[in-house]
CSV table of C-alpha atoms and ligand atoms in Angstrom, one decimal:
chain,number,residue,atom,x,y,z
A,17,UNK,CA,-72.1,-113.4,1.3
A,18,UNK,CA,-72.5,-113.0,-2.6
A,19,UNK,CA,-69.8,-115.1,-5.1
A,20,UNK,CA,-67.4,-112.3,-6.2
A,21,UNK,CA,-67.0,-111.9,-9.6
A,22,UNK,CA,-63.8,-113.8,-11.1
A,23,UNK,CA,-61.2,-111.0,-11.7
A,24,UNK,CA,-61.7,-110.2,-15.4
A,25,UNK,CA,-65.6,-110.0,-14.7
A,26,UNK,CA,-65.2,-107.4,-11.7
A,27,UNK,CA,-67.2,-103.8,-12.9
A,28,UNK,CA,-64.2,-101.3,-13.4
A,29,UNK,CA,-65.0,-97.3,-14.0
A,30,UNK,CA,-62.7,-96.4,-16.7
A,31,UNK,CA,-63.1,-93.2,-18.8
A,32,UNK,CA,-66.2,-92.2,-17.8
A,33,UNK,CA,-67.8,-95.7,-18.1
A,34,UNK,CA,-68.8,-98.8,-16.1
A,35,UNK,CA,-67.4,-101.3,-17.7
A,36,UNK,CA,-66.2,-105.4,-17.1
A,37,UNK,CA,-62.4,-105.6,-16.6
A,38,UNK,CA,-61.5,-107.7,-19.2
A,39,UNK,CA,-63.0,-104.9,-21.5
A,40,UNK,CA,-60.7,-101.9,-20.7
A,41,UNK,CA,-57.9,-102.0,-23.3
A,42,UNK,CA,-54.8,-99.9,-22.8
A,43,UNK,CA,-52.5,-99.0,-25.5
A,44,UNK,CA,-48.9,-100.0,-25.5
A,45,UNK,CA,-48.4,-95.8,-26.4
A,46,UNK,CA,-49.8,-95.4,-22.6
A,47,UNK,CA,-47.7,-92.3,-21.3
A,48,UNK,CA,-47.9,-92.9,-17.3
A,49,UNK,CA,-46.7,-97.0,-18.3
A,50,UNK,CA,-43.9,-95.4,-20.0
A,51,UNK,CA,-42.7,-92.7,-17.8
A,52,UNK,CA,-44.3,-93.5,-13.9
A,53,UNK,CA,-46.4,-90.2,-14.6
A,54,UNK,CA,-50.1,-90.9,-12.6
A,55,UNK,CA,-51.3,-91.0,-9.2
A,56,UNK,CA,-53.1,-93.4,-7.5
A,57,UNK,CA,-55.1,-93.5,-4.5
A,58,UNK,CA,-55.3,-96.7,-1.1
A,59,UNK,CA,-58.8,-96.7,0.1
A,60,UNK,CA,-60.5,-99.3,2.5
A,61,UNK,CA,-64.3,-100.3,2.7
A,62,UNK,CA,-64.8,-102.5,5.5
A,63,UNK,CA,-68.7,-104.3,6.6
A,64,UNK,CA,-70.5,-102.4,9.2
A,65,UNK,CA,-70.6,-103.6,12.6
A,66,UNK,CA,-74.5,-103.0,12.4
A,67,UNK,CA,-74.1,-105.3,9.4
A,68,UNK,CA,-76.4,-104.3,6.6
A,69,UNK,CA,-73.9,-102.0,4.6
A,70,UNK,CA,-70.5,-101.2,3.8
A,71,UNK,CA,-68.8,-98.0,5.2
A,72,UNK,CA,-65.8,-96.3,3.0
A,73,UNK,CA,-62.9,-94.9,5.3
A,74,UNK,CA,-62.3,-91.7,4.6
A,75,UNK,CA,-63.6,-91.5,1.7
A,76,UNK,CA,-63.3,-87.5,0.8
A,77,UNK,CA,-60.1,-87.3,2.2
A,78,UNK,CA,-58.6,-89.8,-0.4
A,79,UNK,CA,-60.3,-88.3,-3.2
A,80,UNK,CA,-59.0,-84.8,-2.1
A,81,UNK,CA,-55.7,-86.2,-1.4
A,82,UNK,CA,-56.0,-87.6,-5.0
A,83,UNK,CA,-57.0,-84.2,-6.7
A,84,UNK,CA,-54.2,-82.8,-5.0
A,85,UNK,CA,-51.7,-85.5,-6.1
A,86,UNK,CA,-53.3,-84.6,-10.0
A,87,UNK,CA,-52.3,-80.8,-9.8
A,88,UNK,CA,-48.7,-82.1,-8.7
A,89,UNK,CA,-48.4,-83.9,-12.1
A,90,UNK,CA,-51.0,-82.0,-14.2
A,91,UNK,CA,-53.4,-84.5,-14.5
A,92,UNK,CA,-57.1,-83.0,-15.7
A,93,UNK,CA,-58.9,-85.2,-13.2
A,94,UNK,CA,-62.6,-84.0,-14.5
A,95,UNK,CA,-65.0,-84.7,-11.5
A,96,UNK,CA,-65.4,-83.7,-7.9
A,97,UNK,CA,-64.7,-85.2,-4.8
A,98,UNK,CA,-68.2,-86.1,-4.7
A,99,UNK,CA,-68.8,-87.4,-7.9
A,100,UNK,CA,-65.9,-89.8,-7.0
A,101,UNK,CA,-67.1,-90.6,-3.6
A,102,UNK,CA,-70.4,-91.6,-5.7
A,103,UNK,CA,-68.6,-93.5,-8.3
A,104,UNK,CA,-67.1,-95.8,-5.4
A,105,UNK,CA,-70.7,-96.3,-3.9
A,106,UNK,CA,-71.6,-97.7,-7.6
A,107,UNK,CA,-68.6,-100.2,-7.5
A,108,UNK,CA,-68.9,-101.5,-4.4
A,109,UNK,CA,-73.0,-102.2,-4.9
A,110,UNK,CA,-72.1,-103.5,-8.8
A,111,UNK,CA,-69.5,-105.9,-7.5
A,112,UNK,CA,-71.8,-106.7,-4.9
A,113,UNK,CA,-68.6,-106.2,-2.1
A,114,UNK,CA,-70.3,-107.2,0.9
A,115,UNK,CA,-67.1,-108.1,2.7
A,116,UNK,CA,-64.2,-105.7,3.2
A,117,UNK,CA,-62.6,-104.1,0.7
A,118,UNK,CA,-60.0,-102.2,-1.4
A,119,UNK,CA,-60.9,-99.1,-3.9
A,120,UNK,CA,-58.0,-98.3,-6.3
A,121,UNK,CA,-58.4,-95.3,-8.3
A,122,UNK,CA,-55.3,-94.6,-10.9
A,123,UNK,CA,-55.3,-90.7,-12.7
A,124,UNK,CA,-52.4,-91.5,-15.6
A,125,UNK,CA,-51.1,-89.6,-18.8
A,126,UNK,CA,-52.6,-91.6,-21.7
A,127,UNK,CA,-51.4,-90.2,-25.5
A,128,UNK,CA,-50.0,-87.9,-26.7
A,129,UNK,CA,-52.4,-84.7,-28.0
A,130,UNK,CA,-52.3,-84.0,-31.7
A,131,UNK,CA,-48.9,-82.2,-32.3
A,132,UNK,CA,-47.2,-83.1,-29.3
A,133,UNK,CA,-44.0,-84.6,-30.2
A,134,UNK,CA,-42.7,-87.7,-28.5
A,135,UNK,CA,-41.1,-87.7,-25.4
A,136,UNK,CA,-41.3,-87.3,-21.5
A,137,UNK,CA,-43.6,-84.2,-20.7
A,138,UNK,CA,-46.7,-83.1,-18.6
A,139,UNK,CA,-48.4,-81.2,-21.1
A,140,UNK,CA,-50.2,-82.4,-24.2
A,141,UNK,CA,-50.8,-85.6,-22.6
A,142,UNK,CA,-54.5,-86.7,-22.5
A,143,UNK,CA,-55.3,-88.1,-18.8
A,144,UNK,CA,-56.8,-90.9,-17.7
A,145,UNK,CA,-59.0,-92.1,-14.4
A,146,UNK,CA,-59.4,-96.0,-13.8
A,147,UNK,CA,-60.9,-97.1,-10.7
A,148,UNK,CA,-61.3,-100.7,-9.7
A,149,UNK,CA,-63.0,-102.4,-6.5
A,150,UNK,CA,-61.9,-105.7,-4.9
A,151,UNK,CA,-62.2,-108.0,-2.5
A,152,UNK,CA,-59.8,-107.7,1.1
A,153,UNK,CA,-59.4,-108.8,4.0
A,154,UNK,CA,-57.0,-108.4,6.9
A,155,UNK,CA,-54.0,-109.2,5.9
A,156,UNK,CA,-51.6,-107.8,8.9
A,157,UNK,CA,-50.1,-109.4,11.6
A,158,UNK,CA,-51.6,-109.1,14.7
A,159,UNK,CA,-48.7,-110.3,16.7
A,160,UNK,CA,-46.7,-108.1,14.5
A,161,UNK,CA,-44.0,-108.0,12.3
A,162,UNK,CA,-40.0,-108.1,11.7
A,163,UNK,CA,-38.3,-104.6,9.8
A,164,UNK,CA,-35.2,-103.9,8.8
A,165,UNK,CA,-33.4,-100.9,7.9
A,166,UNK,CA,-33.1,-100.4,4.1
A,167,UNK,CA,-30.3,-99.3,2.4
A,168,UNK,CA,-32.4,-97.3,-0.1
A,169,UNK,CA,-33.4,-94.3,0.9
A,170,UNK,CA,-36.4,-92.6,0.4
A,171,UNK,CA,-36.7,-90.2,-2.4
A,172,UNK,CA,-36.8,-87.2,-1.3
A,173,UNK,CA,-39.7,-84.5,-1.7
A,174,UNK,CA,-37.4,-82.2,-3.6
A,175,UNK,CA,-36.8,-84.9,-6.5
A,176,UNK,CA,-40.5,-86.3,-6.4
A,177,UNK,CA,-43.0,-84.8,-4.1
A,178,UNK,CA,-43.7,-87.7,-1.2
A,179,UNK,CA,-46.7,-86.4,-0.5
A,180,UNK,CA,-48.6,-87.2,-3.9
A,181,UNK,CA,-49.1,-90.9,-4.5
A,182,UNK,CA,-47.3,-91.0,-7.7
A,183,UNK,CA,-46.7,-94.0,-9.4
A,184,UNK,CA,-43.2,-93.9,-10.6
A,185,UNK,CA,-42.2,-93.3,-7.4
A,186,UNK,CA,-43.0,-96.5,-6.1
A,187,UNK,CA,-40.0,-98.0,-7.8
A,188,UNK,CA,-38.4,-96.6,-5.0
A,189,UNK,CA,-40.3,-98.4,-2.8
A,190,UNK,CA,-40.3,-101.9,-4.5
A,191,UNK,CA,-36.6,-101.9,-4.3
A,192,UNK,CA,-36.9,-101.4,-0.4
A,193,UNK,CA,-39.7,-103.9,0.3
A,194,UNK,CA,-37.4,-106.9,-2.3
A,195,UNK,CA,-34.2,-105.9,-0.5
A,196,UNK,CA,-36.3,-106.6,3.1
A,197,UNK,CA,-38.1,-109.9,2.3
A,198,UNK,CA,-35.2,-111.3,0.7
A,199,UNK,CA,-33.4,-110.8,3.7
A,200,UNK,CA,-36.4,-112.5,5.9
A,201,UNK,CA,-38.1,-109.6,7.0
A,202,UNK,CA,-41.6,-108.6,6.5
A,203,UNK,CA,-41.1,-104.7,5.7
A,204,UNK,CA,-38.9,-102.1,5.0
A,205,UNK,CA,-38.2,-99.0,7.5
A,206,UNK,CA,-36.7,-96.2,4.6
A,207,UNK,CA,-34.7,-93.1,6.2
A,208,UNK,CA,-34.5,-89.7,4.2
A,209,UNK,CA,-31.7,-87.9,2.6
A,210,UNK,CA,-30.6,-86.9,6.0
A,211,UNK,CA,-30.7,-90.2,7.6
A,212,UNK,CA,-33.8,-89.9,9.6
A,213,UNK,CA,-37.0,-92.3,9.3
A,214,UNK,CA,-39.2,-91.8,6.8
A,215,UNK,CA,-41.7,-94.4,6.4
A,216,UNK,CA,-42.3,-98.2,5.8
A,217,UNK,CA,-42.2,-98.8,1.8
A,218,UNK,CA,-46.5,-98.1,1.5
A,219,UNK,CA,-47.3,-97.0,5.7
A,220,UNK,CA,-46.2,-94.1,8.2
A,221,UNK,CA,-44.1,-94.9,11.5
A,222,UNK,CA,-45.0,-94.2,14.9
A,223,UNK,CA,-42.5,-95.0,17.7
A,224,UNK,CA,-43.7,-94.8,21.7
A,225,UNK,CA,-40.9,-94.0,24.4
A,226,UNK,CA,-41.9,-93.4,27.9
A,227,UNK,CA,-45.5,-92.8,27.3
A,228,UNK,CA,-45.1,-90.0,24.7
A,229,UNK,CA,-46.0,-91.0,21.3
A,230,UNK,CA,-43.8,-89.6,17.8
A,231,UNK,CA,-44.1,-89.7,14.0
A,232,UNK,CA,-41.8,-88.0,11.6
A,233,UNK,CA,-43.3,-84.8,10.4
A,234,UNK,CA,-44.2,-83.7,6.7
A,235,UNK,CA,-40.3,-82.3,6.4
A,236,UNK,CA,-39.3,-85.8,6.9
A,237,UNK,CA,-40.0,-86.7,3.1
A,238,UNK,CA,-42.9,-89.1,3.9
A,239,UNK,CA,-46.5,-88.8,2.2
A,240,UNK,CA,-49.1,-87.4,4.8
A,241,UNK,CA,-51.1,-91.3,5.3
A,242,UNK,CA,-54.8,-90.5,6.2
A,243,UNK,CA,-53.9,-93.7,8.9
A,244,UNK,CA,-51.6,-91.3,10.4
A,245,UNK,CA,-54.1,-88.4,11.1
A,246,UNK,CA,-56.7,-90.9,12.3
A,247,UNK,CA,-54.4,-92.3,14.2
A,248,UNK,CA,-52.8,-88.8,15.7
A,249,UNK,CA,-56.8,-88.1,16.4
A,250,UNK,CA,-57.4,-91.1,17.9
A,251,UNK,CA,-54.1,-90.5,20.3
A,252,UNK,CA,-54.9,-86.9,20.9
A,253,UNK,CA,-58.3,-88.3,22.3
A,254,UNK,CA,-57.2,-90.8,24.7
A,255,UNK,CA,-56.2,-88.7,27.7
A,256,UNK,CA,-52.8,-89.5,29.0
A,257,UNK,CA,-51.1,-89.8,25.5
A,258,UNK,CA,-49.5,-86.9,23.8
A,259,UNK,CA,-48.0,-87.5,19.9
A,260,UNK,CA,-45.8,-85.1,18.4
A,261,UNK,CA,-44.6,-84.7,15.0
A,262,UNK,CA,-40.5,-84.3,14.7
A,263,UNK,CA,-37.4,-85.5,13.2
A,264,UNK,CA,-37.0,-89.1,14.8
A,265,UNK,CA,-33.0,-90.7,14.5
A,266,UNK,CA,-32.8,-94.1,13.6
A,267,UNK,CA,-31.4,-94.6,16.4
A,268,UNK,CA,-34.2,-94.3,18.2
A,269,UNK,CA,-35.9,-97.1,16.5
A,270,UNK,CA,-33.7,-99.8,18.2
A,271,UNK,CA,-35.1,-97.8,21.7
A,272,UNK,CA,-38.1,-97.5,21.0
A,273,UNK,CA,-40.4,-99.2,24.1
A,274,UNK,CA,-43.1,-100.0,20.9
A,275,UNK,CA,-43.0,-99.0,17.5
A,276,UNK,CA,-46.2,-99.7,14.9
A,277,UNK,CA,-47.2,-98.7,11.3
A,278,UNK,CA,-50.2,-97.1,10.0
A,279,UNK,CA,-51.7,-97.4,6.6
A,280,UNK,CA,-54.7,-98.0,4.8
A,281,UNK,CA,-53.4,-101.2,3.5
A,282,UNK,CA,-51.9,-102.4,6.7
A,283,UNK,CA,-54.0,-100.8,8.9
A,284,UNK,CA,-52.1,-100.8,11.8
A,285,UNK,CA,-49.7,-103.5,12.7
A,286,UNK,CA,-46.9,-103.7,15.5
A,287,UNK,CA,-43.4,-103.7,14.9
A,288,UNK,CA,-41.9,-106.2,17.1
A,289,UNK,CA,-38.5,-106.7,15.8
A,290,UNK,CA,-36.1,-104.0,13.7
A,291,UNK,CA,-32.8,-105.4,12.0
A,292,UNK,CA,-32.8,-108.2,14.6
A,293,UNK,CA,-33.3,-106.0,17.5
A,294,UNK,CA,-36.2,-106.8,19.6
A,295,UNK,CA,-38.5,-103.5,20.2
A,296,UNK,CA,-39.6,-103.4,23.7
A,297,UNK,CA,-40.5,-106.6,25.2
A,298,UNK,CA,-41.0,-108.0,21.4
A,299,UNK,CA,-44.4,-108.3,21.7
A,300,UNK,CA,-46.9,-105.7,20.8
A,301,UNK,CA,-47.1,-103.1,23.1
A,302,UNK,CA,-49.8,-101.2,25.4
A,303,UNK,CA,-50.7,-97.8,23.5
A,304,UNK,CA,-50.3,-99.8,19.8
A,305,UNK,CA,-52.6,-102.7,21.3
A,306,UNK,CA,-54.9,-99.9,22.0
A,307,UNK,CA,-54.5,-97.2,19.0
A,308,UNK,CA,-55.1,-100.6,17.1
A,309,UNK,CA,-58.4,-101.5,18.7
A,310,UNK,CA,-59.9,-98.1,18.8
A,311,UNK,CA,-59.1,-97.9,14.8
A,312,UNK,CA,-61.0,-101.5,14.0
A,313,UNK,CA,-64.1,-100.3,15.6
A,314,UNK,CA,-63.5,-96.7,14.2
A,315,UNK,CA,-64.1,-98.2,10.6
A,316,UNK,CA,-66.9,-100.5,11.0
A,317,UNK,CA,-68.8,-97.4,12.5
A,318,UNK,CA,-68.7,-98.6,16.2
A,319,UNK,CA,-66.8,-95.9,17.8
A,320,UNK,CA,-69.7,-92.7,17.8
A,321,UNK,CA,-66.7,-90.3,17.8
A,322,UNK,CA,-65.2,-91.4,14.7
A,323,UNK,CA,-68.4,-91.2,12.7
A,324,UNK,CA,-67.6,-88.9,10.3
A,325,UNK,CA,-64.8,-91.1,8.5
A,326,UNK,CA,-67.5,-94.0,7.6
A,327,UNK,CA,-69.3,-93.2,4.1
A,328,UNK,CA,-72.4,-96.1,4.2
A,329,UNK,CA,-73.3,-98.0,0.8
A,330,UNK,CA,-76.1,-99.7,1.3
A,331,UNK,CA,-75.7,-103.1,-0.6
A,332,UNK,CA,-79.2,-103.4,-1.6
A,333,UNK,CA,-79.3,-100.0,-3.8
A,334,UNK,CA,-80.2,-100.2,-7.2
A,335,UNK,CA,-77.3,-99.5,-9.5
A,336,UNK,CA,-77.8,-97.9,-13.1
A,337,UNK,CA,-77.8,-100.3,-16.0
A,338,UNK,CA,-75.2,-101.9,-16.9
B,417,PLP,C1,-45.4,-94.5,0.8
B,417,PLP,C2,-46.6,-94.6,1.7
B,417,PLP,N1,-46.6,-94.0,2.9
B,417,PLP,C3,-47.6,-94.0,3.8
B,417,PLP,C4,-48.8,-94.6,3.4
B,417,PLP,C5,-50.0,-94.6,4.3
B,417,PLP,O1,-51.0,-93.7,3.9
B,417,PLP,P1,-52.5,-93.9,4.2
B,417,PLP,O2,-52.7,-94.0,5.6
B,417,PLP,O3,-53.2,-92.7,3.6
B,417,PLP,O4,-52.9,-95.1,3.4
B,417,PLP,C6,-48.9,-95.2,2.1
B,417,PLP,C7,-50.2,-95.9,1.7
B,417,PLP,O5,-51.0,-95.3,1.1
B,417,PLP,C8,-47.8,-95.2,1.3
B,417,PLP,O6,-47.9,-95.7,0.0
């Protein structure tokens, strides 16, 4: 393995440019600072089991997700998918990432257009697009985690779309995720409007009763994780389990027989314990002991079905100059 470079030395794309961290200046006038208005995007790179190369999970998908997230907020995001699956490639070879890890790309307002007066808008804002590569590991727990309940509810889509990755709206989120550790849990389950989950404060929930497998759907205010569809896929495929998408009560949470989380962050990591409730025997279960296997050879490119999600960088490319 290669020495990463220190933090403020780590090759950043910002505004069209490949350029050392500690070089990108931001003004203190930056609109989405001010105001939560940009969009960001999760995505994982992760060492191929072949070794030799990196792989990108679901690459397209994020940067689709993403463009859609910048017509939510008119944001002028101005390349393709592709162009953006290509700028990743770059990062990950300049920073020499030959270990797992984590692409952040963050679409923001930046200043105000000539003539545009001050004040919280979407239009005459110039955008924009930062994306920075570091190093990750796996960081979950495999013998799973503790949740509670929070009393913050999720906001929902009809205030601030939940299915864009908007940045402001993650203050939502970091009030749910400080009121759970400070109580000594790990993470934060967040219920809707109506009182029905939502989602964990940055991953999707799946709960498991009697062999049938359930999520809350996209009416359940939660943002539509690419974890989730892999992971509904990845279900689908194994024969004897069926998932469904519906409204899920809290209630039945605390009867679950096995409840887990999916994300790109967290991957996807049991739930063995909710508001001091043990979840099944309180030890991961069957079907998340095996979604959660399937998945971790899925993105190192070892499962032939999965194929499709792995974009290779080859870590010996050559890189345009600096
Ligand atoms: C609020 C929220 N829900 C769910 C997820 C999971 O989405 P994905 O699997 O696409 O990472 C994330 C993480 O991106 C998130 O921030």
């Amino acid at each position: 393995m290669s020495p990463a470079p220190a933090p403020h030395d780590r090759w950043v794309f910002h505004q069209g440019e490949f350029v050392r961290a500690k070089d990108v200046g931001l003004g203190p006038g930056t609109q989405g600072l001010h105001y939560g208005t940009g969009v960001f995007e999760g995505i994982r790179s992760y060492t191929a089991a072949e070794g030799g190369e990196s792989l990108v999970f679901k690459a397209r998908e994020h940067y689709e997700r993403l463009h859609a997230s910048c017509r939510l907020l008119r944001l002028d995001l101005p390349y393709s998918t592709g162009e953006l699956v290509d700028v990743t490639r770059e990062l990950i070879v300049r920073n020499q990432l030959d270990r797992d890890a984590y692409i952040r790309p963050v679409v923001y307002k930046l200043a105000l257009e000539p003539g545009t007066p001050f004040g919280v808008r979407l239009s005459g804002v110039s955008t924009a697009v930062t994306i920075l590569a570091l190093p990750m590991g796996d960081y979950s727990k495999p013998e799973g985690i503790r949740c509670g309940v929070s009393s913050w509810r999720r906001v929902p889509d009809a205030s601030l779309p939940a299915r864009a990755k908007i940045t402001g709206a993650y203050a939502n989120n970091a009030l749910a995720v400080d009121e759970a550790t400070a109580a000594g849990y790990d993470d934060a389950i967040m219920l809707n409007q109506r009182g029905a989950v939502a989602e964990a404060s940055t991953a999707n929930v799946f709960v498991v009763r009697s062999g049938h497998v359930a999520t809350p759907g996209p009416d359940s205010d939660i943002l539509l994780g690419l974890t989730r569809a892999a992971v509904m896929r990845i279900l689908a495929d194994e024969a004897d389990i069926t998932v469904g998408e519906r409204t899920i009560p809290r209630s039945e949470l605390y009867t679950a027989d096995e409840v887990f989380l999916t994300g790109t962050g967290c991957q996807i990591v049991p739930v063995v314990e909710i508001d001091g409730r043990r979840i099944g025997d309180g030890t991961p279960g069957p079907i998340t002991t095996r979604v959660r296997e399937v998945y971790r050879q899925a993105v190192r490119g070892a499962d032939p079905r999965y194929r499709h999600w792995n974009t290779p960088v080859g870590l010996k490319s050559q890189v345009t100059a600096a």
